[in-house]
Each structure stands twice: as C-alpha cells, then as structure tokens.
mmCIF file with all atom_site columns, C-alpha atoms in Angstrom:
data_model
loop_
_atom_site.group_PDB
_atom_site.id
_atom_site.type_symbol
_atom_site.label_atom_id
_atom_site.label_alt_id
_atom_site.label_comp_id
_atom_site.label_asym_id
_atom_site.label_entity_id
_atom_site.label_seq_id
_atom_site.pdbx_PDB_ins_code
_atom_site.Cartn_x
_atom_site.Cartn_y
_atom_site.Cartn_z
_atom_site.occupancy
_atom_site.B_iso_or_equiv
_atom_site.pdbx_formal_charge
_atom_site.auth_seq_id
_atom_site.auth_comp_id
_atom_site.auth_asym_id
_atom_site.auth_atom_id
_atom_site.pdbx_PDB_model_num
ATOM 1   C CA . MET M 1 1   ? 7.656  91.662  33.149 1.00 41.00 ? 22  MET M CA 1
ATOM 2   C CA . PRO M 1 2   ? 8.417  88.133  31.957 1.00 43.00 ? 23  PRO M CA 1
ATOM 3   C CA . ASN M 1 3   ? 5.316  86.349  30.655 1.00 38.00 ? 24  ASN M CA 1
ATOM 4   C CA . ASP M 1 4   ? 6.114  82.847  31.853 1.00 41.00 ? 25  ASP M CA 1
ATOM 5   C CA . SER M 1 5   ? 3.571  81.368  34.231 1.00 36.00 ? 26  SER M CA 1
ATOM 6   C CA . SER M 1 6   ? 5.795  79.040  36.253 1.00 43.00 ? 27  SER M CA 1
ATOM 7   C CA . PRO M 1 7   ? 7.157  79.235  38.882 1.00 44.00 ? 28  PRO M CA 1
ATOM 8   C CA . ASP M 1 8   ? 6.587  82.992  39.056 1.00 61.00 ? 29  ASP M CA 1
ATOM 9   C CA . LEU M 1 9   ? 2.811  82.829  39.533 1.00 77.00 ? 30  LEU M CA 1
ATOM 10  C CA . VAL M 1 10  ? 2.998  80.534  42.547 1.00 86.00 ? 31  VAL M CA 1
ATOM 11  C CA . VAL M 1 11  ? 2.350  82.651  45.666 1.00 90.00 ? 32  VAL M CA 1
ATOM 12  C CA . VAL M 1 12  ? 3.289  80.786  48.860 1.00 93.00 ? 33  VAL M CA 1
ATOM 13  C CA . GLY M 1 13  ? 3.141  81.606  52.593 1.00 94.00 ? 34  GLY M CA 1
ATOM 14  C CA . PHE M 1 14  ? 5.943  83.523  54.226 1.00 95.00 ? 35  PHE M CA 1
ATOM 15  C CA . ASP M 1 15  ? 9.135  81.541  54.921 1.00 96.00 ? 36  ASP M CA 1
ATOM 16  C CA . PRO M 1 16  ? 11.269 82.958  57.778 1.00 96.00 ? 37  PRO M CA 1
ATOM 17  C CA . ALA M 1 17  ? 14.335 81.624  55.930 1.00 97.00 ? 38  ALA M CA 1
ATOM 18  C CA . TRP M 1 18  ? 13.784 84.311  53.262 1.00 97.00 ? 39  TRP M CA 1
ATOM 19  C CA . THR M 1 19  ? 15.164 86.982  55.637 1.00 97.00 ? 40  THR M CA 1
ATOM 20  C CA . VAL M 1 20  ? 18.465 85.255  56.165 1.00 97.00 ? 41  VAL M CA 1
ATOM 21  C CA . ARG M 1 21  ? 18.759 84.140  52.582 1.00 97.00 ? 42  ARG M CA 1
ATOM 22  C CA . GLY M 1 22  ? 18.022 87.681  51.371 1.00 97.00 ? 43  GLY M CA 1
ATOM 23  C CA . LYS M 1 23  ? 20.817 89.064  53.515 1.00 97.00 ? 44  LYS M CA 1
ATOM 24  C CA . THR M 1 24  ? 23.226 86.464  52.110 1.00 97.00 ? 45  THR M CA 1
ATOM 25  C CA . LEU M 1 25  ? 22.226 87.229  48.538 1.00 98.00 ? 46  LEU M CA 1
ATOM 26  C CA . THR M 1 26  ? 22.594 90.996  48.930 1.00 98.00 ? 47  THR M CA 1
ATOM 27  C CA . THR M 1 27  ? 26.031 90.624  50.555 1.00 97.00 ? 48  THR M CA 1
ATOM 28  C CA . ASP M 1 28  ? 27.234 88.290  47.834 1.00 98.00 ? 49  ASP M CA 1
ATOM 29  C CA . MET M 1 29  ? 25.919 90.542  45.038 1.00 98.00 ? 50  MET M CA 1
ATOM 30  C CA . TYR M 1 30  ? 27.413 93.666  46.610 1.00 98.00 ? 51  TYR M CA 1
ATOM 31  C CA . ASP M 1 31  ? 30.790 91.968  47.011 1.00 97.00 ? 52  ASP M CA 1
ATOM 32  C CA . LEU M 1 32  ? 30.645 90.877  43.347 1.00 98.00 ? 53  LEU M CA 1
ATOM 33  C CA . LEU M 1 33  ? 29.569 94.189  41.873 1.00 98.00 ? 54  LEU M CA 1
ATOM 34  C CA . LYS M 1 34  ? 31.109 96.942  44.052 1.00 97.00 ? 55  LYS M CA 1
ATOM 35  C CA . PRO M 1 35  ? 32.271 99.622  43.605 1.00 97.00 ? 56  PRO M CA 1
ATOM 36  C CA . LEU M 1 36  ? 29.882 100.295 40.652 1.00 98.00 ? 57  LEU M CA 1
ATOM 37  C CA . ALA M 1 37  ? 27.087 98.915  42.801 1.00 98.00 ? 58  ALA M CA 1
ATOM 38  C CA . LEU M 1 38  ? 26.816 101.544 45.475 1.00 97.00 ? 59  LEU M CA 1
ATOM 39  C CA . HIS M 1 39  ? 24.505 99.315  47.497 1.00 97.00 ? 60  HIS M CA 1
ATOM 40  C CA . VAL M 1 40  ? 22.431 96.161  47.059 1.00 98.00 ? 61  VAL M CA 1
ATOM 41  C CA . GLU M 1 41  ? 19.149 95.728  48.948 1.00 98.00 ? 62  GLU M CA 1
ATOM 42  C CA . HIS M 1 42  ? 16.597 92.985  49.451 1.00 98.00 ? 63  HIS M CA 1
ATOM 43  C CA . ILE M 1 43  ? 13.260 94.422  48.302 1.00 98.00 ? 64  ILE M CA 1
ATOM 44  C CA . GLY M 1 44  ? 9.822  93.089  47.346 1.00 96.00 ? 65  GLY M CA 1
ATOM 45  C CA . SER M 1 45  ? 7.519  90.795  49.199 1.00 96.00 ? 66  SER M CA 1
ATOM 46  C CA . THR M 1 46  ? 10.120 88.283  50.378 1.00 97.00 ? 67  THR M CA 1
ATOM 47  C CA . ALA M 1 47  ? 11.715 91.167  52.272 1.00 98.00 ? 68  ALA M CA 1
ATOM 48  C CA . VAL M 1 48  ? 8.539  91.824  54.340 1.00 98.00 ? 69  VAL M CA 1
ATOM 49  C CA . PRO M 1 49  ? 8.027  89.586  57.411 1.00 97.00 ? 70  PRO M CA 1
ATOM 50  C CA . GLY M 1 50  ? 4.830  87.628  57.221 1.00 96.00 ? 71  GLY M CA 1
ATOM 51  C CA . MET M 1 51  ? 4.148  88.408  53.592 1.00 97.00 ? 72  MET M CA 1
ATOM 52  C CA . ALA M 1 52  ? 3.024  85.680  51.190 1.00 94.00 ? 73  ALA M CA 1
ATOM 53  C CA . ALA M 1 53  ? 5.086  85.914  48.044 1.00 93.00 ? 74  ALA M CA 1
ATOM 54  C CA . LYS M 1 54  ? 6.261  84.344  44.880 1.00 91.00 ? 75  LYS M CA 1
ATOM 55  C CA . PRO M 1 55  ? 9.387  82.371  45.962 1.00 94.00 ? 76  PRO M CA 1
ATOM 56  C CA . VAL M 1 56  ? 11.636 84.688  43.957 1.00 96.00 ? 77  VAL M CA 1
ATOM 57  C CA . PHE M 1 57  ? 13.962 87.155  45.657 1.00 98.00 ? 78  PHE M CA 1
ATOM 58  C CA . ASP M 1 58  ? 13.869 90.710  44.399 1.00 98.00 ? 79  ASP M CA 1
ATOM 59  C CA . LEU M 1 59  ? 17.221 92.506  44.830 1.00 98.00 ? 80  LEU M CA 1
ATOM 60  C CA . GLN M 1 60  ? 17.992 96.128  43.915 1.00 98.00 ? 81  GLN M CA 1
ATOM 61  C CA . ALA M 1 61  ? 21.345 97.722  43.171 1.00 98.00 ? 82  ALA M CA 1
ATOM 62  C CA . GLY M 1 62  ? 21.868 101.458 43.023 1.00 98.00 ? 83  GLY M CA 1
ATOM 63  C CA . VAL M 1 63  ? 24.379 102.716 40.491 1.00 98.00 ? 84  VAL M CA 1
ATOM 64  C CA . ARG M 1 64  ? 25.468 106.054 39.078 1.00 98.00 ? 85  ARG M CA 1
ATOM 65  C CA . ASP M 1 65  ? 25.116 105.119 35.440 1.00 98.00 ? 86  ASP M CA 1
ATOM 66  C CA . LEU M 1 66  ? 22.955 102.338 33.911 1.00 98.00 ? 87  LEU M CA 1
ATOM 67  C CA . GLN M 1 67  ? 24.940 101.904 30.706 1.00 98.00 ? 88  GLN M CA 1
ATOM 68  C CA . GLU M 1 68  ? 28.233 101.664 32.581 1.00 98.00 ? 89  GLU M CA 1
ATOM 69  C CA . ALA M 1 69  ? 26.701 99.177  35.025 1.00 98.00 ? 90  ALA M CA 1
ATOM 70  C CA . GLN M 1 70  ? 25.169 97.025  32.274 1.00 98.00 ? 91  GLN M CA 1
ATOM 71  C CA . HIS M 1 71  ? 28.511 96.714  30.514 1.00 98.00 ? 92  HIS M CA 1
ATOM 72  C CA . ALA M 1 72  ? 30.440 95.909  33.669 1.00 98.00 ? 93  ALA M CA 1
ATOM 73  C CA . PHE M 1 73  ? 27.817 93.663  35.333 1.00 98.00 ? 94  PHE M CA 1
ATOM 74  C CA . ALA M 1 74  ? 26.879 91.544  32.271 1.00 98.00 ? 95  ALA M CA 1
ATOM 75  C CA . PRO M 1 75  ? 29.785 89.033  32.330 1.00 98.00 ? 96  PRO M CA 1
ATOM 76  C CA . LEU M 1 76  ? 29.855 88.771  36.113 1.00 98.00 ? 97  LEU M CA 1
ATOM 77  C CA . LEU M 1 77  ? 26.164 88.081  36.350 1.00 98.00 ? 98  LEU M CA 1
ATOM 78  C CA . ALA M 1 78  ? 26.223 85.658  33.412 1.00 98.00 ? 99  ALA M CA 1
ATOM 79  C CA . ASP M 1 79  ? 28.770 83.600  35.363 1.00 97.00 ? 100 ASP M CA 1
ATOM 80  C CA . ARG M 1 80  ? 26.173 83.431  38.203 1.00 97.00 ? 101 ARG M CA 1
ATOM 81  C CA . GLY M 1 81  ? 23.433 82.192  35.888 1.00 97.00 ? 102 GLY M CA 1
ATOM 82  C CA . PHE M 1 82  ? 21.652 85.545  35.324 1.00 98.00 ? 103 PHE M CA 1
ATOM 83  C CA . GLU M 1 83  ? 20.133 86.637  32.010 1.00 98.00 ? 104 GLU M CA 1
ATOM 84  C CA . LEU M 1 84  ? 19.581 90.264  31.013 1.00 98.00 ? 105 LEU M CA 1
ATOM 85  C CA . THR M 1 85  ? 15.954 90.809  30.136 1.00 97.00 ? 106 THR M CA 1
ATOM 86  C CA . PRO M 1 86  ? 14.668 93.407  27.616 1.00 96.00 ? 107 PRO M CA 1
ATOM 87  C CA . TYR M 1 87  ? 12.733 95.293  30.262 1.00 94.00 ? 108 TYR M CA 1
ATOM 88  C CA . ARG M 1 88  ? 14.039 98.832  30.640 1.00 96.00 ? 109 ARG M CA 1
ATOM 89  C CA . GLN M 1 89  ? 11.082 100.755 32.152 1.00 95.00 ? 110 GLN M CA 1
ATOM 90  C CA . ASP M 1 90  ? 9.360  100.670 35.515 1.00 96.00 ? 111 ASP M CA 1
ATOM 91  C CA . HIS M 1 91  ? 5.708  101.554 36.036 1.00 94.00 ? 112 HIS M CA 1
ATOM 92  C CA . VAL M 1 92  ? 5.224  105.266 36.804 1.00 94.00 ? 113 VAL M CA 1
ATOM 93  C CA . PRO M 1 93  ? 2.642  105.631 39.585 1.00 93.00 ? 114 PRO M CA 1
ATOM 94  C CA . ALA M 1 94  ? -0.790 106.802 38.504 1.00 89.00 ? 115 ALA M CA 1
ATOM 95  C CA . GLY M 1 95  ? -1.266 110.518 38.904 1.00 86.00 ? 116 GLY M CA 1
ATOM 96  C CA . SER M 1 96  ? 2.432  111.232 38.585 1.00 89.00 ? 117 SER M CA 1
ATOM 97  C CA . ASP M 1 97  ? 3.597  113.634 35.912 1.00 89.00 ? 118 ASP M CA 1
ATOM 98  C CA . ASP M 1 98  ? 7.192  112.549 36.310 1.00 92.00 ? 119 ASP M CA 1
ATOM 99  C CA . ASP M 1 99  ? 9.271  111.962 33.162 1.00 94.00 ? 120 ASP M CA 1
ATOM 100 C CA . PRO M 1 100 ? 9.262  108.187 32.407 1.00 93.00 ? 121 PRO M CA 1
ATOM 101 C CA . ALA M 1 101 ? 12.969 108.583 31.613 1.00 94.00 ? 122 ALA M CA 1
ATOM 102 C CA . HIS M 1 102 ? 13.527 108.894 35.357 1.00 95.00 ? 123 HIS M CA 1
ATOM 103 C CA . TRP M 1 103 ? 12.054 105.420 35.832 1.00 97.00 ? 124 TRP M CA 1
ATOM 104 C CA . THR M 1 104 ? 14.439 103.397 33.658 1.00 98.00 ? 125 THR M CA 1
ATOM 105 C CA . LYS M 1 105 ? 16.372 100.372 34.895 1.00 98.00 ? 126 LYS M CA 1
ATOM 106 C CA . ARG M 1 106 ? 18.118 97.137  33.902 1.00 98.00 ? 127 ARG M CA 1
ATOM 107 C CA . LEU M 1 107 ? 16.695 93.801  34.985 1.00 98.00 ? 128 LEU M CA 1
ATOM 108 C CA . TRP M 1 108 ? 18.529 90.489  35.181 1.00 98.00 ? 129 TRP M CA 1
ATOM 109 C CA . THR M 1 109 ? 16.801 87.241  36.208 1.00 97.00 ? 130 THR M CA 1
ATOM 110 C CA . ARG M 1 110 ? 17.980 83.860  37.400 1.00 97.00 ? 131 ARG M CA 1
ATOM 111 C CA . ARG M 1 111 ? 15.837 80.702  37.489 1.00 95.00 ? 132 ARG M CA 1
ATOM 112 C CA . SER M 1 112 ? 17.834 77.707  38.650 1.00 92.00 ? 133 SER M CA 1
ATOM 113 C CA . PRO M 1 113 ? 17.158 74.422  40.328 1.00 92.00 ? 134 PRO M CA 1
ATOM 114 C CA . ARG M 1 114 ? 20.430 74.809  42.272 1.00 93.00 ? 135 ARG M CA 1
ATOM 115 C CA . GLU M 1 115 ? 20.388 78.513  43.284 1.00 94.00 ? 136 GLU M CA 1
ATOM 116 C CA . PRO M 1 116 ? 17.696 80.815  44.627 1.00 95.00 ? 137 PRO M CA 1
ATOM 117 C CA . ASP M 1 117 ? 15.552 82.364  41.958 1.00 97.00 ? 138 ASP M CA 1
ATOM 118 C CA . VAL M 1 118 ? 16.256 86.129  41.723 1.00 98.00 ? 139 VAL M CA 1
ATOM 119 C CA . ASN M 1 119 ? 15.029 89.211  39.940 1.00 97.00 ? 140 ASN M CA 1
ATOM 120 C CA . PHE M 1 120 ? 17.944 91.714  40.059 1.00 98.00 ? 141 PHE M CA 1
ATOM 121 C CA . HIS M 1 121 ? 16.825 95.298  39.463 1.00 98.00 ? 142 HIS M CA 1
ATOM 122 C CA . VAL M 1 122 ? 19.536 97.862  38.698 1.00 98.00 ? 143 VAL M CA 1
ATOM 123 C CA . ARG M 1 123 ? 18.365 101.429 39.091 1.00 98.00 ? 144 ARG M CA 1
ATOM 124 C CA . VAL M 1 124 ? 20.060 104.826 39.268 1.00 98.00 ? 145 VAL M CA 1
ATOM 125 C CA . ALA M 1 125 ? 20.918 105.843 42.840 1.00 97.00 ? 146 ALA M CA 1
ATOM 126 C CA . GLY M 1 126 ? 18.557 108.597 43.901 1.00 96.00 ? 147 GLY M CA 1
ATOM 127 C CA . SER M 1 127 ? 16.030 107.857 41.195 1.00 97.00 ? 148 SER M CA 1
ATOM 128 C CA . PRO M 1 128 ? 12.305 107.758 41.994 1.00 97.00 ? 149 PRO M CA 1
ATOM 129 C CA . ASN M 1 129 ? 11.997 104.088 41.101 1.00 97.00 ? 150 ASN M CA 1
ATOM 130 C CA . GLU M 1 130 ? 14.850 103.177 43.482 1.00 98.00 ? 151 GLU M CA 1
ATOM 131 C CA . ARG M 1 131 ? 13.141 105.137 46.179 1.00 98.00 ? 152 ARG M CA 1
ATOM 132 C CA . LEU M 1 132 ? 9.696  103.678 45.572 1.00 97.00 ? 153 LEU M CA 1
ATOM 133 C CA . ALA M 1 133 ? 10.951 100.075 45.983 1.00 98.00 ? 154 ALA M CA 1
ATOM 134 C CA . LEU M 1 134 ? 12.506 100.913 49.343 1.00 98.00 ? 155 LEU M CA 1
ATOM 135 C CA . LEU M 1 135 ? 9.543  102.971 50.570 1.00 98.00 ? 156 LEU M CA 1
ATOM 136 C CA . PHE M 1 136 ? 7.087  100.231 49.636 1.00 97.00 ? 157 PHE M CA 1
ATOM 137 C CA . ARG M 1 137 ? 9.139  97.628  51.520 1.00 98.00 ? 158 ARG M CA 1
ATOM 138 C CA . ASP M 1 138 ? 9.631  99.771  54.607 1.00 98.00 ? 159 ASP M CA 1
ATOM 139 C CA . TRP M 1 139 ? 6.004  100.947 54.823 1.00 98.00 ? 160 TRP M CA 1
ATOM 140 C CA . LEU M 1 140 ? 4.798  97.363  54.808 1.00 98.00 ? 161 LEU M CA 1
ATOM 141 C CA . ARG M 1 141 ? 7.426  96.389  57.419 1.00 98.00 ? 162 ARG M CA 1
ATOM 142 C CA . ALA M 1 142 ? 6.182  99.246  59.613 1.00 98.00 ? 163 ALA M CA 1
ATOM 143 C CA . HIS M 1 143 ? 2.483  98.313  59.148 1.00 98.00 ? 164 HIS M CA 1
ATOM 144 C CA . PRO M 1 144 ? 2.156  94.559  59.752 1.00 97.00 ? 165 PRO M CA 1
ATOM 145 C CA . ALA M 1 145 ? -1.612 94.878  59.990 1.00 97.00 ? 166 ALA M CA 1
ATOM 146 C CA . ALA M 1 146 ? -1.667 95.672  56.265 1.00 97.00 ? 167 ALA M CA 1
ATOM 147 C CA . VAL M 1 147 ? 0.419  92.590  55.309 1.00 97.00 ? 168 VAL M CA 1
ATOM 148 C CA . PRO M 1 148 ? -2.388 89.923  55.397 1.00 96.00 ? 169 PRO M CA 1
ATOM 149 C CA . ALA M 1 149 ? -4.676 91.957  53.131 1.00 96.00 ? 170 ALA M CA 1
ATOM 150 C CA . TYR M 1 150 ? -1.984 92.594  50.537 1.00 95.00 ? 171 TYR M CA 1
ATOM 151 C CA . ALA M 1 151 ? -0.847 88.979  50.711 1.00 95.00 ? 172 ALA M CA 1
ATOM 152 C CA . ARG M 1 152 ? -4.384 87.722  50.158 1.00 95.00 ? 173 ARG M CA 1
ATOM 153 C CA . PHE M 1 153 ? -4.826 90.028  47.215 1.00 94.00 ? 174 PHE M CA 1
ATOM 154 C CA . LYS M 1 154 ? -1.745 88.570  45.564 1.00 92.00 ? 175 LYS M CA 1
ATOM 155 C CA . GLN M 1 155 ? -2.822 85.005  46.215 1.00 92.00 ? 176 GLN M CA 1
ATOM 156 C CA . VAL M 1 156 ? -6.214 85.550  44.674 1.00 94.00 ? 177 VAL M CA 1
ATOM 157 C CA . LEU M 1 157 ? -4.667 87.438  41.728 1.00 93.00 ? 178 LEU M CA 1
ATOM 158 C CA . ALA M 1 158 ? -2.135 84.749  41.028 1.00 90.00 ? 179 ALA M CA 1
ATOM 159 C CA . GLY M 1 159 ? -4.944 82.215  40.765 1.00 89.00 ? 180 GLY M CA 1
ATOM 160 C CA . ALA M 1 160 ? -7.038 84.392  38.452 1.00 92.00 ? 181 ALA M CA 1
ATOM 161 C CA . VAL M 1 161 ? -4.651 85.567  35.724 1.00 90.00 ? 182 VAL M CA 1
ATOM 162 C CA . PRO M 1 162 ? -2.933 83.535  32.982 1.00 86.00 ? 183 PRO M CA 1
ATOM 163 C CA . ASP M 1 163 ? 0.617  84.914  33.131 1.00 88.00 ? 184 ASP M CA 1
ATOM 164 C CA . LEU M 1 164 ? 3.097  87.109  34.963 1.00 86.00 ? 185 LEU M CA 1
ATOM 165 C CA . ALA M 1 165 ? 2.661  90.081  32.645 1.00 86.00 ? 186 ALA M CA 1
ATOM 166 C CA . THR M 1 166 ? -1.048 90.298  33.490 1.00 90.00 ? 187 THR M CA 1
ATOM 167 C CA . TYR M 1 167 ? -0.320 89.768  37.153 1.00 91.00 ? 188 TYR M CA 1
ATOM 168 C CA . ALA M 1 168 ? 2.074  92.713  37.161 1.00 89.00 ? 189 ALA M CA 1
ATOM 169 C CA . ASP M 1 169 ? -0.377 94.956  35.223 1.00 91.00 ? 190 ASP M CA 1
ATOM 170 C CA . VAL M 1 170 ? -3.169 94.313  37.696 1.00 94.00 ? 191 VAL M CA 1
ATOM 171 C CA . LYS M 1 171 ? -0.912 94.630  40.755 1.00 93.00 ? 192 LYS M CA 1
ATOM 172 C CA . ASP M 1 172 ? 0.611  97.950  39.743 1.00 93.00 ? 193 ASP M CA 1
ATOM 173 C CA . PRO M 1 173 ? -2.482 100.116 40.641 1.00 93.00 ? 194 PRO M CA 1
ATOM 174 C CA . VAL M 1 174 ? -2.653 98.415  44.060 1.00 94.00 ? 195 VAL M CA 1
ATOM 175 C CA . VAL M 1 175 ? 1.033  99.277  44.610 1.00 94.00 ? 196 VAL M CA 1
ATOM 176 C CA . ASP M 1 176 ? 0.112  102.849 43.648 1.00 94.00 ? 197 ASP M CA 1
ATOM 177 C CA . LEU M 1 177 ? -2.511 102.867 46.414 1.00 95.00 ? 198 LEU M CA 1
ATOM 178 C CA . VAL M 1 178 ? 0.011  101.679 48.992 1.00 95.00 ? 199 VAL M CA 1
ATOM 179 C CA . ILE M 1 179 ? 2.471  104.328 47.904 1.00 95.00 ? 200 ILE M CA 1
ATOM 180 C CA . ALA M 1 180 ? -0.269 107.035 48.220 1.00 95.00 ? 201 ALA M CA 1
ATOM 181 C CA . VAL M 1 181 ? -0.501 106.087 51.912 1.00 97.00 ? 202 VAL M CA 1
ATOM 182 C CA . ALA M 1 182 ? 3.220  105.544 52.361 1.00 97.00 ? 203 ALA M CA 1
ATOM 183 C CA . GLU M 1 183 ? 4.228  109.025 51.168 1.00 96.00 ? 204 GLU M CA 1
ATOM 184 C CA . PRO M 1 184 ? 2.483  110.878 54.070 1.00 97.00 ? 205 PRO M CA 1
ATOM 185 C CA . TRP M 1 185 ? 3.985  108.308 56.422 1.00 98.00 ? 206 TRP M CA 1
ATOM 186 C CA . ALA M 1 186 ? 7.477  108.991 55.056 1.00 98.00 ? 207 ALA M CA 1
ATOM 187 C CA . ARG M 1 187 ? 6.985  112.746 55.576 1.00 97.00 ? 208 ARG M CA 1
ATOM 188 C CA . ALA M 1 188 ? 5.607  112.299 59.079 1.00 98.00 ? 209 ALA M CA 1
ATOM 189 C CA . THR M 1 189 ? 8.374  109.945 60.211 1.00 97.00 ? 210 THR M CA 1
ATOM 190 C CA . GLY M 1 190 ? 11.233 111.541 58.356 1.00 97.00 ? 211 GLY M CA 1
ATOM 191 C CA . TRP M 1 191 ? 11.905 108.319 56.420 1.00 97.00 ? 212 TRP M CA 1
ATOM 192 C CA . ARG M 1 192 ? 14.802 108.698 53.987 1.00 96.00 ? 213 ARG M CA 1
ATOM 193 C CA . VAL M 1 193 ? 16.379 106.397 51.429 1.00 96.00 ? 214 VAL M CA 1
ATOM 194 C CA . ALA M 1 194 ? 19.726 106.649 53.193 1.00 94.00 ? 215 ALA M CA 1
ATOM 195 C CA . ASP M 1 195 ? 18.132 105.218 56.379 1.00 90.00 ? 216 ASP M CA 1
ATOM 196 C CA . ALA M 1 196 ? 16.655 102.309 54.419 1.00 94.00 ? 217 ALA M CA 1
ATOM 197 C CA . LEU M 1 197 ? 20.001 101.041 53.219 1.00 95.00 ? 218 LEU M CA 1
ATOM 198 C CA . THR M 1 198 ? 22.082 98.398  55.088 1.00 86.00 ? 219 THR M CA 1
ATOM 199 C CA . PRO M 1 199 ? 24.844 99.737  57.330 1.00 82.00 ? 220 PRO M CA 1
ATOM 200 C CA . ARG M 1 200 ? 27.622 98.423  55.135 1.00 70.00 ? 221 ARG M CA 1
ATOM 201 C CA . THR M 1 201 ? 26.555 100.692 52.260 1.00 42.00 ? 222 THR M CA 1
ATOM 202 C CA . SER M 1 202 ? 24.514 103.590 53.622 1.00 41.00 ? 223 SER M CA 1
ATOM 203 C CA . ALA M 1 203 ? 27.521 105.916 53.802 1.00 39.00 ? 224 ALA M CA 1
ATOM 204 C CA . GLN M 1 204 ? 28.134 105.410 50.087 1.00 42.00 ? 225 GLN M CA 1
ATOM 205 C CA . HIS M 1 205 ? 24.667 106.569 49.031 1.00 40.00 ? 226 HIS M CA 1
ATOM 206 C CA . THR M 1 206 ? 24.573 110.069 47.564 1.00 36.00 ? 227 THR M CA 1
#
C-alpha cells in the first residue's frame, strides 16, 4: 500500500454522508468504465454503517481481464485525477494455500482537494480477492455489534504506526480473523457474491 502518512492515516468517526457519496461514486465509475467494468461496488470501511474509517472511499470494479482493463481504463481514469500505483498483489489470508496469482489486481488512487479521495481496486470478476472484499463488507454490515471493536482497533493502530504500509501490514491479520468468522456465516446464510452486487449490475456478474 502507499507509504504516505497523510491523510490516509487519519481515522475519523462514521459520516452518514459516506453512504450517499459512495453510491454516487460507484454509479459514476460504472457509467465511465462499462462494459469492461462488469460492476463497481463501494467496499471498505466507509461502506459499513457506523464504522470509523480513513476518509478515503474504496471502490472495486470486477473485470474479465486485468491487462485489457488497465489499458482501457488508464486514460479515462487519468482524466478524473487518478494515478495507477505499482501495487499488483493483494494479501492472501493466513492459512490459505491459494495461488497468489489468483489475488492480483490493479490499483488506482486519487487524492484531491476538489474531489473525494478514492482507492479504486480493479480485480478479476469471480476471483477470491474480489469475493473477500465483498464478504468482509457484508459480514460487518450484518453484525453491527462487531463494528465498534474493529473501529477502535483501527483508531488505535493509526495512532501507533508511522505510515500506511505498516498500518496495512498490521491490519491484514485482523482482517483474516474476521474472514475466518465470516466464511461460516456465508455458508450458513447462503451469501453469494451475486447477491452482494448492486441491482444495476448483478445480472452481469458471471
């Protein structure tokens, strides 16, 4: 992850406006990038009601091919103030023997005084890293009692580490713990990725 310490390491209380702004951002990005973007979703902590978060919106697009998407998206996103980062690999959860090649992505970021700050994750539709981001979001939405503890952990962590790279490294094992609980919940409830997508795009997910 980027190693700058500001504003990314500022964790603030939940803002109800994040929900509306997230919907607007995902709609705008989907309209800009379709049909290669099969769907665009609001993920991460700003997508969870009541969650303290860095005031940076995480968005996720599902695509069929990362190289094709990178080539097509680059000029469109550059016009919107996004920069392509060198990060190509998501964290593989502890205990998983999955091939890291299944956890690749492209990541664009925008930091602007005039527009919302955004991390734009582009992942292969149907990949485990796409699924994990949606499952993490939906489990926390379904378990509001867990939100204050996770939020407090992030607030303490943000004040204890020197940069965003360290923040991400320490946070990853805690995300792994949440996913370890979320997987049985997904099986018990029948949760599916297709059900996690917004109505405008769920029929396009394969």
